XYZ file of C-alpha atoms in Angstrom:
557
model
C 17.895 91.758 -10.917
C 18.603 88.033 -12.506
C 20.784 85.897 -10.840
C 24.158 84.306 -12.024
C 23.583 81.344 -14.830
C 25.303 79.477 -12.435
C 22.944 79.752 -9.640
C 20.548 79.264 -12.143
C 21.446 76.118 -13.010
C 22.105 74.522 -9.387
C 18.440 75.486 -8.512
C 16.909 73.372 -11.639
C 14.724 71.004 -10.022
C 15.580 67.264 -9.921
C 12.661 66.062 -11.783
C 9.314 67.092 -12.987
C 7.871 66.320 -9.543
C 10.131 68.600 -8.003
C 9.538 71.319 -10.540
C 5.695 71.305 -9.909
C 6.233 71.792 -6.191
C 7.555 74.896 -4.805
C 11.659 74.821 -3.592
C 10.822 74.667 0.173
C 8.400 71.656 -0.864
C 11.723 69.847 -2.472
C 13.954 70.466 0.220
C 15.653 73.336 -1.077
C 18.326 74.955 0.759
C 18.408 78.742 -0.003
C 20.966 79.584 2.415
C 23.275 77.218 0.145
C 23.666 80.192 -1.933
C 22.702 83.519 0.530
C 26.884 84.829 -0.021
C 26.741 84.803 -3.635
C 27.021 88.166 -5.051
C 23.991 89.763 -7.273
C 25.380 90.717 -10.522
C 24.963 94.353 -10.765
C 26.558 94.960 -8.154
C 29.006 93.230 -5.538
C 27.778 92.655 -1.998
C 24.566 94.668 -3.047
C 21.916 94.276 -0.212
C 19.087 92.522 -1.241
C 15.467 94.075 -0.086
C 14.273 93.599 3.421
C 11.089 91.539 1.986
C 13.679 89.225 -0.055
C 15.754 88.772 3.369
C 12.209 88.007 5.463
C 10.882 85.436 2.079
C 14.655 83.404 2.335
C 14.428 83.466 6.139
C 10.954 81.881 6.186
C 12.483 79.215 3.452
C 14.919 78.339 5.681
C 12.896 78.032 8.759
C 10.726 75.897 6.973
C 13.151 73.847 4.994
C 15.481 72.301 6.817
C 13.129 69.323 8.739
C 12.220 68.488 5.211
C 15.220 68.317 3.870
C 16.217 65.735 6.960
C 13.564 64.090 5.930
C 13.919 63.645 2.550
C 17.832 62.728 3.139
C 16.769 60.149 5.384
C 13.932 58.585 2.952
C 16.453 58.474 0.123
C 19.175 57.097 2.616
C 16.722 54.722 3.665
C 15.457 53.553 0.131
C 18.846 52.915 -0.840
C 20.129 50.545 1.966
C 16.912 48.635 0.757
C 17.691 48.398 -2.815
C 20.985 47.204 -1.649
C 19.350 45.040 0.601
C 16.745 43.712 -2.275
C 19.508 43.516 -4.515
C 21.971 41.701 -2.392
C 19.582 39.216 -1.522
C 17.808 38.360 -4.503
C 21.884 38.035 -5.141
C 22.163 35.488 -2.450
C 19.114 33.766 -3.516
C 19.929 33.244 -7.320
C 23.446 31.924 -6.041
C 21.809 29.921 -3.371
C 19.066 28.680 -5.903
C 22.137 27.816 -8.072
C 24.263 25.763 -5.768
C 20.734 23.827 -5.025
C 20.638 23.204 -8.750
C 24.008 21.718 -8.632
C 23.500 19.243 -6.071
C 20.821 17.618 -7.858
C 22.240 14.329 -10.391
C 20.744 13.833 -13.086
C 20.038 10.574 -15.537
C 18.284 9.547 -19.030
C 14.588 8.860 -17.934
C 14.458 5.761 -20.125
C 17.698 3.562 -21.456
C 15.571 0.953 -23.010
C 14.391 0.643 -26.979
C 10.881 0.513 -26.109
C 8.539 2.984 -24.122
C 5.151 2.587 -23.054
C 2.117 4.713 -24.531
C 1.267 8.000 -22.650
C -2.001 7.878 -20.820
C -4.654 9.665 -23.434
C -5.786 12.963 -21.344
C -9.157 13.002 -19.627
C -12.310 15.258 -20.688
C -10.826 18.021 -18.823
C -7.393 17.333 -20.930
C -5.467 16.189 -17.669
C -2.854 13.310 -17.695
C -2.185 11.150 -14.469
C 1.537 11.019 -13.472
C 3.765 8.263 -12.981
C 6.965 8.517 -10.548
C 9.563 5.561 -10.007
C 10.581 5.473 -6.768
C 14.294 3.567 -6.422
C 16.150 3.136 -3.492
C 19.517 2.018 -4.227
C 21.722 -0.314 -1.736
C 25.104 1.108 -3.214
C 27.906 1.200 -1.047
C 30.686 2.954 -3.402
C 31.083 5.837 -0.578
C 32.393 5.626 3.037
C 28.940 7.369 4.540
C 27.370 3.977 2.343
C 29.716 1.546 3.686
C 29.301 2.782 7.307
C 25.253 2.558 7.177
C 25.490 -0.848 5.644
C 27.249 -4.037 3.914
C 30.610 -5.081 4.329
C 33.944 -3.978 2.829
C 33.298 -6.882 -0.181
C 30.401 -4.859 -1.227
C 32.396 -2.523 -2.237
C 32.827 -1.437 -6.382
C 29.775 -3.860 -7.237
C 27.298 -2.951 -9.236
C 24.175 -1.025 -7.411
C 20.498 -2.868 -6.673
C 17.703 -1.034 -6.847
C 16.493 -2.885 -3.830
C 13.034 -0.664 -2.967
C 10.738 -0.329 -5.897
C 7.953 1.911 -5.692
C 5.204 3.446 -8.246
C 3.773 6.258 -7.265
C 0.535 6.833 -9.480
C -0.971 10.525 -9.145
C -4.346 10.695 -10.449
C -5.517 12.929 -13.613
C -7.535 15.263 -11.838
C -4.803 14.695 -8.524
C -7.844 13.803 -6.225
C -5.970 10.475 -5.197
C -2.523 8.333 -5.342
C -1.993 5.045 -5.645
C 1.679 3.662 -4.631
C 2.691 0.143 -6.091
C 5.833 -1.687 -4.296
C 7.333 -4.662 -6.363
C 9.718 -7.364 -3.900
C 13.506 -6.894 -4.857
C 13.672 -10.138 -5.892
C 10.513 -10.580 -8.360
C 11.523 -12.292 -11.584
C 10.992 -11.006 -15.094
C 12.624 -10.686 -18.183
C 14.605 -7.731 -17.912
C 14.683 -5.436 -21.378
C 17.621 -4.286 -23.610
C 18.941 -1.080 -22.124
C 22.482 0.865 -23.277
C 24.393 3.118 -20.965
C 24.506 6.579 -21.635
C 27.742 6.665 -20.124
C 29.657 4.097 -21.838
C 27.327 2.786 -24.379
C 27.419 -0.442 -23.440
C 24.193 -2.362 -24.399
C 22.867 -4.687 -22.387
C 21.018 -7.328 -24.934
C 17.637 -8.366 -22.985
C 17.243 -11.456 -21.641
C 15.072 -14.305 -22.479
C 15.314 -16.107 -19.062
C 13.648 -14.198 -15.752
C 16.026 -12.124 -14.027
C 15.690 -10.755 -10.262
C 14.149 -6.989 -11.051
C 16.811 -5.297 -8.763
C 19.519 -6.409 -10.999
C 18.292 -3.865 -13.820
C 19.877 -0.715 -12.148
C 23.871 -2.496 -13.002
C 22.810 -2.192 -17.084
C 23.469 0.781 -17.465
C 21.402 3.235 -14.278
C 17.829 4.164 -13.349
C 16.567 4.404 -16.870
C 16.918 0.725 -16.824
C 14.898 -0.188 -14.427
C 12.115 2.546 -15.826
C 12.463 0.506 -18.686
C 11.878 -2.536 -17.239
C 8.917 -1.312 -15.201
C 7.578 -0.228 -18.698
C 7.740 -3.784 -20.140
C 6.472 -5.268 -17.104
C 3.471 -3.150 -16.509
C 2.734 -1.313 -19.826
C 2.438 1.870 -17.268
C 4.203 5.002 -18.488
C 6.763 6.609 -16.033
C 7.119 10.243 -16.338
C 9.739 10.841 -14.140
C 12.124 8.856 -11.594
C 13.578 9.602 -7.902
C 16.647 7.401 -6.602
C 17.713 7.457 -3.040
C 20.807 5.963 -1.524
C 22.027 4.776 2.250
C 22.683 8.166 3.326
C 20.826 10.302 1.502
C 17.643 8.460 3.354
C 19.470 8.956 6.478
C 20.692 12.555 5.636
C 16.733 13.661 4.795
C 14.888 12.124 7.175
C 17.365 13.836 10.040
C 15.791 17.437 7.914
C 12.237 16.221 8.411
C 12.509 15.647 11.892
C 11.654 12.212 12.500
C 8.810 9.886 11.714
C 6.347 8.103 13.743
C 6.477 4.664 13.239
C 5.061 1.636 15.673
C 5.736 -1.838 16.649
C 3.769 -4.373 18.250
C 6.842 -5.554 20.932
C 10.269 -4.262 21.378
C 11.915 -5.799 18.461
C 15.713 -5.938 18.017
C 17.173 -6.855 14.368
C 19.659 -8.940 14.612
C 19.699 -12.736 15.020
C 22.474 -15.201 15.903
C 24.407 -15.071 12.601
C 24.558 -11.442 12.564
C 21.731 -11.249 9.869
C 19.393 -7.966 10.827
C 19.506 -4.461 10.419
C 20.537 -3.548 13.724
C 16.743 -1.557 14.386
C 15.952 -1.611 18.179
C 12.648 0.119 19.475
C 10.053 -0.573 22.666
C 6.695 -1.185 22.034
C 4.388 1.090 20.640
C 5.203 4.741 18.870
C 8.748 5.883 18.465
C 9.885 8.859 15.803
C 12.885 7.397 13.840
C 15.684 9.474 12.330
C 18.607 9.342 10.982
C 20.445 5.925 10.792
C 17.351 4.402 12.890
C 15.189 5.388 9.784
C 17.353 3.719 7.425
C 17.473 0.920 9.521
C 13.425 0.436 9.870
C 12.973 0.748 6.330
C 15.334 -1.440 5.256
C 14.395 -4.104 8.421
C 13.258 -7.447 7.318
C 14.530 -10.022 9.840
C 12.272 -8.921 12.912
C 8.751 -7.943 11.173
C 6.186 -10.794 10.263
C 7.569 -13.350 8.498
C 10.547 -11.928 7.690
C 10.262 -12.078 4.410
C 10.975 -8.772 1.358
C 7.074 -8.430 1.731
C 7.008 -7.549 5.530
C 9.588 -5.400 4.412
C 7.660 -3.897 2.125
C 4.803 -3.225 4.477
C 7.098 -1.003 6.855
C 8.167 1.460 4.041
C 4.304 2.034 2.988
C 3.792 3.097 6.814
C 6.824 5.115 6.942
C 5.958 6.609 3.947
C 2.350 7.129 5.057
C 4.204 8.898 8.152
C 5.986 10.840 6.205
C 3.694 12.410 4.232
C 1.514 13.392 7.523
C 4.289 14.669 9.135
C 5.361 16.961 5.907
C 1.524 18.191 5.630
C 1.488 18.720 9.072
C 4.426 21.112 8.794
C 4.248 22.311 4.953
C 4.905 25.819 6.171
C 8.220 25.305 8.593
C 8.514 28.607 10.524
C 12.358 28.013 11.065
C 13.949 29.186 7.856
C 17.129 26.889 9.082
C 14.863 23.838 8.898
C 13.596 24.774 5.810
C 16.997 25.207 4.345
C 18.218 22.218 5.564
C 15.705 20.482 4.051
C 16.293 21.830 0.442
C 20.143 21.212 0.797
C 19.724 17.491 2.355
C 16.723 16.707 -0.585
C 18.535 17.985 -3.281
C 22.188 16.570 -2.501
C 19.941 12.850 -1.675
C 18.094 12.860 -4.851
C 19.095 11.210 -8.173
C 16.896 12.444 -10.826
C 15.853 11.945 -14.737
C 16.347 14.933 -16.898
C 13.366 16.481 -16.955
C 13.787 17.052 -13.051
C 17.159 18.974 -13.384
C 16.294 22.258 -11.178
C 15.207 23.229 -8.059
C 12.050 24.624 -9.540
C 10.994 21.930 -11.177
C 10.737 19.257 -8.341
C 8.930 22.108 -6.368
C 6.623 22.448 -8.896
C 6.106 18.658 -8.292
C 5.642 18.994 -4.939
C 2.640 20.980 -5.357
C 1.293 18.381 -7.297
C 2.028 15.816 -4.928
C 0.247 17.498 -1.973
C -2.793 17.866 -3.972
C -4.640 14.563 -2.703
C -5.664 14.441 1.321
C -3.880 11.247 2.832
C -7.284 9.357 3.226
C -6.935 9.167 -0.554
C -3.542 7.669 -0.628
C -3.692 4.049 -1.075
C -0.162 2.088 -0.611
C 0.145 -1.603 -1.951
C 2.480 -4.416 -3.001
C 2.246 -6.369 -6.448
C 0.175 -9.487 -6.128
C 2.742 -12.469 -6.337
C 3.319 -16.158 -6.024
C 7.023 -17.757 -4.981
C 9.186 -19.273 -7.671
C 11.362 -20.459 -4.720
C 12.898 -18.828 -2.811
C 12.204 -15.529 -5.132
C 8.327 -14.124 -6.250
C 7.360 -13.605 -9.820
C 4.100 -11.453 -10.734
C 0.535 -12.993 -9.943
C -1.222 -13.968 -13.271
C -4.249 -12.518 -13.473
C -4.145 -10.617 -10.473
C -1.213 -8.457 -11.101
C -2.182 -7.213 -14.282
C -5.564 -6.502 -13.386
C -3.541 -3.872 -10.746
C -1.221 -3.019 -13.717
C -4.630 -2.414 -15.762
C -6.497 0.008 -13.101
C -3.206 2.420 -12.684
C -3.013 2.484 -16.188
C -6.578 3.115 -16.870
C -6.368 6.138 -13.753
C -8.853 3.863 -11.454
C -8.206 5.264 -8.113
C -7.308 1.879 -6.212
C -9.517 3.136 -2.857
C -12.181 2.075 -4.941
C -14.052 6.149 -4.486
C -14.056 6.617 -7.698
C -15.604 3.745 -9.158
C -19.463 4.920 -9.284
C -18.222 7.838 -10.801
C -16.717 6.456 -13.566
C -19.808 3.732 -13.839
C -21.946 7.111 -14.605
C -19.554 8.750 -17.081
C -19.062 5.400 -19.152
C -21.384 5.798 -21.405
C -21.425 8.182 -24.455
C -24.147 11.066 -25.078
C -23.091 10.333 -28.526
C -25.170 8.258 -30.729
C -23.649 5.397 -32.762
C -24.560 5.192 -35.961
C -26.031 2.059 -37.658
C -23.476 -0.405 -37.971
C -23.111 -1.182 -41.371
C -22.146 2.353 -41.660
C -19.605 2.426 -39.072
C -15.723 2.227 -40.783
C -13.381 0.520 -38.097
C -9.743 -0.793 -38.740
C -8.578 -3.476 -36.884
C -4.774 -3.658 -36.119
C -2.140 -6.392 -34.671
C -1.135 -5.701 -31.349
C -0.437 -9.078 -30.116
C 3.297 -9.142 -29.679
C 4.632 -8.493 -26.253
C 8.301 -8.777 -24.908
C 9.102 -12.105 -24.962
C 6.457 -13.712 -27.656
C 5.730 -12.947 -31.421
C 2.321 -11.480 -33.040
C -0.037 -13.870 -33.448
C 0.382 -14.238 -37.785
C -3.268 -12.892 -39.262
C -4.768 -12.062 -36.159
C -6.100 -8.564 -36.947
C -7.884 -9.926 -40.147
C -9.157 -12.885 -37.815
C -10.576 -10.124 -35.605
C -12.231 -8.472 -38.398
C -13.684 -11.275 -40.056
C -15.935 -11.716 -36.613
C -16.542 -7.882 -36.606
C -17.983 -8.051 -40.226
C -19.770 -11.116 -39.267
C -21.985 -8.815 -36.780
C -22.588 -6.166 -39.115
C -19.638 -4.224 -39.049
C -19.258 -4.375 -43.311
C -16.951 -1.211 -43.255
C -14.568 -3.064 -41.017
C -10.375 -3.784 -42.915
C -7.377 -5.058 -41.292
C -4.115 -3.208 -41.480
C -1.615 -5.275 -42.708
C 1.682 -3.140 -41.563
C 3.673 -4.555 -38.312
C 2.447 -5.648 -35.273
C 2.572 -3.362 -32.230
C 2.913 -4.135 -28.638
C -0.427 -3.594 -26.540
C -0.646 -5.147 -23.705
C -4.972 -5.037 -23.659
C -7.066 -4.871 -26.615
C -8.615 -0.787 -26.886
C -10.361 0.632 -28.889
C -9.351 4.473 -29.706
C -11.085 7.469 -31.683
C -10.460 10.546 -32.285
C -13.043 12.896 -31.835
C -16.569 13.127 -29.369
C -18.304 12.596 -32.848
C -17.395 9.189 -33.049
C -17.025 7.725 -29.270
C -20.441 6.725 -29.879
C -19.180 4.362 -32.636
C -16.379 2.977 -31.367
C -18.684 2.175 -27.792
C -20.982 0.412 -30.341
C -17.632 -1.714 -31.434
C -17.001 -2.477 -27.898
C -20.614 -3.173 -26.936
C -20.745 -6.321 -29.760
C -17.493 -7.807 -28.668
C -17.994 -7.294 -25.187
C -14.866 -5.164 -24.318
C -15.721 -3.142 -21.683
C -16.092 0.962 -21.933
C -13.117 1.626 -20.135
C -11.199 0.387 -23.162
C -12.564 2.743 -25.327
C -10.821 5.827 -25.285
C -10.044 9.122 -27.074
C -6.331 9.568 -29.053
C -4.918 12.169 -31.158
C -2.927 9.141 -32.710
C -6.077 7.984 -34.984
C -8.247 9.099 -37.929
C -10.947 7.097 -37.369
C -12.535 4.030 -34.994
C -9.606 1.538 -34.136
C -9.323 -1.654 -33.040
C -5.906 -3.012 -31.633
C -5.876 -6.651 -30.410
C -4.013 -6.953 -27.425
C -1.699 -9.709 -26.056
C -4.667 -10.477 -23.748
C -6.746 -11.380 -26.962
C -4.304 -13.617 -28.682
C -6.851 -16.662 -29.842
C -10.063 -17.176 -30.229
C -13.331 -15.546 -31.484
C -14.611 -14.002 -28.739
C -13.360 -11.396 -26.390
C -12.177 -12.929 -22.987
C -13.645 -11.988 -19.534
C -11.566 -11.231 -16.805
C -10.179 -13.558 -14.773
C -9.763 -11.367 -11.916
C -12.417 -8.532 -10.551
C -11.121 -5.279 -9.336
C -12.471 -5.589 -6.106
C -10.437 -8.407 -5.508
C -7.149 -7.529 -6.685
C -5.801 -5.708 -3.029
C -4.483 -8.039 -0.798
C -5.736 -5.937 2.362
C -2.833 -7.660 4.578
C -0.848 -5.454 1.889
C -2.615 -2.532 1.580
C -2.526 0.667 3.645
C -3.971 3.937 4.041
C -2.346 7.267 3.830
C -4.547 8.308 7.022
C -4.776 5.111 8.800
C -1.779 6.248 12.090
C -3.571 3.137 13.977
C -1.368 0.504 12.465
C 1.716 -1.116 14.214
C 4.093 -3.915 12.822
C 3.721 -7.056 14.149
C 7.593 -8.469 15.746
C 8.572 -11.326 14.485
C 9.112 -14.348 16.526
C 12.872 -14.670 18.113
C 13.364 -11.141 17.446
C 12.075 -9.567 20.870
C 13.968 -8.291 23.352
């Protein structure tokens, strides 16, 4: 006899794995339904062999159907769980996002020329390091200055570049004194729009973060160096203080208890015994911003202790990149991303974490820290000639500064390509004499090629349109078919290979006279060899733990 339609349709398996499976198999419950009346007949007994077949079902059922109540019980406290916190992440990764502050990368009128890509197409990557001394918050005032300080413009009082190689097998990191003088550029605040007109006379390079923020002291890094910053990271009193209480501490070492502070009241306040002590908190801000107790007391001592607390730091963070204690971890994102001020194109969470892969790439014995060559104007520093460009000219050019590299780059100087016959080679010589504070040479491109045609170059034209700014004279091309050529260029001037170098931005072979070609015939020589450019009393190695400060005079305890 059929059963009711309505039995019929409570019975219809749940879905098509159910229905290839027998009912006992899906968890089933025939007893459900064992008082339902067969129609045909109310209360009609069912045959013996039906009874025995529904009591074997539900002898055999029920554990399953525990079982399969508890599985789906089970995989829905998960989803929940998933759900609520992938939930709590997104919201979490949210709030992160919104403690990060943001700035234009750049406020000047000028940038500097991206790095041309390597063989393998890789870029190097330039960071700006700024620490600012503002003190427009109570936590500020309380961790330094005095009440007057208050409502005055910001100084970007530490000044680091932080160079990450092409191929991220090393990093250079370039300090520049707070009070170096330079022609600062014109810069307009995004906020306000006012412009700041750029100044003929040298200014004191800290100044450059009151015109307008950050971007103006990318800028004048830019104009300074010719270097290309990709990105900046500013750091205030407390958010040094606030991050290096996340870390943990850093080791840092002295040579003799020192105490900062001298008769007038002058000092930091830092106070450690000989030897190794971890610093935290307000005792890191104090060491790294310590200059009347170490050496000669002077912005470059200064400088010295933030490339080994730096160096420190980095160890320490490698040492525990994978923090077991989730607390610590989060602590560490909240504290970094409420300390940081960032440029726009490091607006999220994600993005600076993508950095920090990058930045972990190169092993700390390939991390070479260093301070601008200079000579005193006073009682201030302005850049070495000579010698600081020359350190300009190797981070620009990707030269590791550790020196590793060097052979390497000997062996890959030369082209496979060969040039052809120089009479047949077309080159265009352009005007790139004019720098920030003095004019293009009038004529010197033609000048340039005159001397090129005079050595067999007959294909060779100067182009007439404006001057551009470049800072060395290069020689670009634009495809492996003609590197040979343009090496042949460089080979009868004597420019040196490593000015030769591939660019989308040409047609052909191209010669642009650089500010450090302004007169004369033939191509100058260095002044200054690379090996000689690192003051090694300034220098330091991201490995190197032996190193202590020496205590300055008077300032022992």
């Amino acid at each position: 006899m059929g059963r009711s339609g309505v039995r019929g349709e409570r019975s219809r398996p749940d879905s098509h794995a159910e229905q290839a499976g027998g009912a006992g198999e899906s968890g089933w419950d025939e007893s459900l339904y064992e008082d339902a009346p067969e129609v045909g007949g109310a209360g009609a007994d069912p045959e013996p062999a039906d009874r025995r077949r529904r009591a074997r079902r539900r002898a055999g059922s029920r554990p399953k159907r525990r079982r399969r109540r508890i599985l789906r019980w089970t995989a829905g406290v998960l989803a929940v769980l998933v759900l609520g916190t992938a939930g709590a992440g997104y919201l979490y990764y949210r709030h992160l996002n919104s403690n990060i502050k943001t700035d234009k990368l750049n406020l000047g009128d000028k940038q500097a020329a991206k790095p041309t890509p390597n063989a393998a197409g890789q870029t190097p990557l330039n960071i700006l390091l700024i620490g600012s001394d503002s003190r427009n918050s109570k936590e500020n005032l309380k961790l330094g200055g005095h009440k007057a300080s208050v409502g005055a413009p910001p100084l970007a009082d530490v000044q680091m570049l932080l160079h990450l190689s092409a191929d991220r097998s090393n990093m250079s990191v370039v300090s520049m004194p707070r009070d170096t003088l330079t022609p600062l550029p014109k810069c307009t605040d995004p906020e306000t729009g006012k412009v700041y007109e750029a100044t003929v006379s040298r200014q004191m390079v800290n100044t450059s973060l009151a015109r307008g923020g950050p971007g103006c002291t990318v800028a004048t890094w830019e104009q300074l160096t010719g270097i290309h910053i990709d990105h900046f990271m500013m750091v205030d009193f407390s958010g040094v203080v606030s991050m290096a209480d996340a870390i943990g501490g850093v080791p840092v070492c002295v040579d003799a208890n020192v105490y900062s502070r001298n008769s007038s009241g002058e000092g930091s306040g830092l106070k450690l015994e000989k030897g190794t002590t971890y610093v935290k908190g307000e005792q890191a801000l104090q060491w790294l911003r310590t200059r009347h107790g170490f050496e000669d007391g002077s912005d470059i001592a200064r400088a010295k202790a933030q490339h080994m607390y730096m160096s420190s730091m980095v160890r320490e963070l490698r040492k525990n990149a994978t923090f077991s204690h989730p607390n610590r971890l989060r602590s560490l994102a909240e504290e970094a991303t409420k300390a940081l001020h960032v440029d726009e194109g490091l607006n999220t969470v994600k993005k600076l974490y993508d950095l920090s892969n990058e930045l972990k790439k190169p092993e700390p014995d390939r991390i070479t820290m260093t301070t601008m060559p200079f000579v005193y104007v006073g009682a201030r520093v302005a850049p070495k000639e000579g010698a600081a460009e020359a350190l300009f000219r190797l981070v620009r050019d990707d030269v590791a500064l550790d020196g590793k590299d060097k052979k390497k780059k000997a062996e890959d100087e030369v082209s496979d390509d060969p040039a052809a016959a120089d009479a047949d080679i077309a080159v265009q010589v352009r005007n790139g004499t004019r720098t920030a504070t003095l004019a293009a040479v009038p004529g010197r491109a033609s000048a340039v090629a005159q001397v090129l045609t005079g050595k067999g170059f007959t294909q060779t034209v100067a182009d007439q349109a404006q001057s551009q700014v470049e800072d060395e004279t290069v020689i670009r091309y634009p495809s492996a078919d003609l590197e040979g050529d343009a090496q042949a260029v460089a080979k009868s001037l004597g420019i040196p290979l490593s000015s030769v170098k591939k660019s989308t931005d040409v047609t052909g072979v191209t010669l642009v006279v650089g500010a450090d070609w302004r007169t004369g015939n033939a191509y100058p020589k260095k002044s200054v060899d690379d090996d000689k450019v690192l003051d090694k009393e300034q220098t330091q190695n991201g490995a190197d733990d032996s190193k202590c400060m020496k205590v300055e005079q008077g300032y022992s305890w």
